[in-house]
Coordinates of C-alpha atoms in Angstrom, one line a residue:
M1 CA -18.8 -23.8 7.7
T2 CA -17.0 -23.3 4.4
H3 CA -17.4 -20.0 2.7
N4 CA -15.6 -19.5 -0.5
H5 CA -15.9 -15.9 -1.5
D6 CA -12.9 -14.6 -3.3
H7 CA -12.6 -11.1 -4.5
D8 CA -10.0 -11.3 -7.1
H9 CA -11.2 -8.2 -9.0
S10 CA -11.1 -10.0 -12.3
H11 CA -13.9 -7.9 -13.9
G12 CA -15.2 -4.4 -13.7
H13 CA -17.3 -4.7 -10.5
G14 CA -14.6 -6.4 -8.5
H15 CA -16.0 -9.8 -7.7
S16 CA -15.4 -13.2 -9.3
H17 CA -18.3 -15.2 -8.0
D18 CA -21.5 -15.9 -9.9
H19 CA -24.1 -13.2 -10.0
D20 CA -27.8 -13.6 -9.7
H21 CA -28.9 -10.0 -9.9
N22 CA -27.7 -6.7 -11.3
H23 CA -25.7 -5.2 -8.4
G24 CA -23.1 -7.8 -8.6
H25 CA -23.2 -10.2 -5.7
N26 CA -25.1 -13.1 -4.5
H27 CA -26.8 -12.7 -1.1
G28 CA -28.2 -16.2 -1.0
H29 CA -27.5 -18.6 1.8
D30 CA -26.1 -21.5 -0.2
H31 CA -22.4 -21.3 0.7
G32 CA -21.5 -24.9 0.1
H33 CA -21.9 -26.1 3.6
D34 CA -24.0 -29.0 5.0
H35 CA -27.1 -28.0 7.1
S36 CA -27.7 -31.5 8.2
H37 CA -25.1 -31.5 11.0
T38 CA -26.4 -31.9 14.5
H39 CA -24.4 -29.1 16.1
E40 CA -26.1 -25.7 15.4
L41 CA -24.1 -22.6 15.9
T42 CA -25.0 -20.3 18.7
F43 CA -26.4 -16.8 17.8
E44 CA -23.0 -15.3 18.8
Q45 CA -21.1 -17.8 16.6
K46 CA -23.4 -17.0 13.6
L47 CA -22.8 -13.2 14.2
E48 CA -19.1 -13.8 14.4
K49 CA -19.1 -15.5 11.0
L50 CA -21.3 -12.9 9.5
F51 CA -19.0 -10.1 10.7
G52 CA -16.1 -11.8 9.0
H53 CA -18.1 -11.9 5.7
W54 CA -19.4 -8.4 6.0
I55 CA -15.9 -6.9 6.8
D56 CA -14.3 -8.7 3.8
H57 CA -17.2 -7.8 1.5
N58 CA -17.2 -4.2 2.6
D59 CA -13.5 -3.9 2.2
S60 CA -13.8 -5.3 -1.3
H61 CA -16.2 -2.6 -2.2
K62 CA -14.1 0.1 -0.5
D63 CA -11.1 -0.9 -2.7
T64 CA -13.3 -0.8 -5.8
F65 CA -14.6 2.7 -4.9
F66 CA -11.0 4.0 -4.5
T67 CA -9.9 2.5 -7.8
W68 CA -12.8 4.0 -9.7
A69 CA -12.5 7.3 -7.9
K70 CA -8.9 7.5 -9.3
R71 CA -10.1 6.5 -12.8
A72 CA -12.8 9.1 -12.7
K73 CA -10.3 11.8 -11.6
E74 CA -8.0 10.8 -14.5
A75 CA -10.9 11.0 -16.9
G76 CA -11.5 14.7 -15.8
L77 CA -14.5 13.9 -13.7
G78 CA -13.4 15.6 -10.5
D79 CA -16.8 16.0 -8.9
V80 CA -17.7 12.4 -9.6
S81 CA -14.3 11.3 -8.3
E82 CA -14.9 13.1 -5.1
K83 CA -18.2 11.4 -4.5
I84 CA -16.8 8.0 -5.2
E85 CA -13.8 8.7 -2.9
K86 CA -16.3 9.7 -0.2
A87 CA -18.1 6.4 -0.6
G88 CA -14.8 4.7 -0.1
Q89 CA -14.1 6.7 3.1
L90 CA -17.6 5.9 4.4
S91 CA -16.9 2.2 3.7
E92 CA -13.8 2.5 5.8
E93 CA -16.0 3.9 8.6
V94 CA -18.5 1.0 8.2
T95 CA -15.6 -1.5 8.5
R96 CA -14.4 0.2 11.7
H97 CA -17.9 -0.1 13.2
L98 CA -18.1 -3.8 12.2
K99 CA -14.7 -4.6 13.6
D100 CA -15.6 -2.7 16.9
A101 CA -18.8 -4.8 17.1
L102 CA -16.9 -8.0 16.5
T103 CA -14.4 -7.1 19.2
K104 CA -17.2 -6.5 21.7
L105 CA -18.9 -9.8 20.7
T106 CA -15.7 -11.8 21.2
E107 CA -14.5 -10.1 24.5

């Protein structure tokens, strides 16, 4: 399964892939792989691949939150900065939970 999903932060939202809707990422299932193969992934294998995607994607958002929290603080928007910073911290917590679940899955 090939999954090209770079996050080079080349524009304001932090993603460089095509966008089909207004919150900045494509949640479609066309990731450039061939569904005609005869070997289907097990449920656990599918979950493992999803965990990898979710962790990378969440970390990208976390990084964007921290970047914009800093910018908001520099712009004198301390209260706004604190809320964005908190979102970044919560994203770190989400990533920890996803990594823990992946560890349990692969034990």
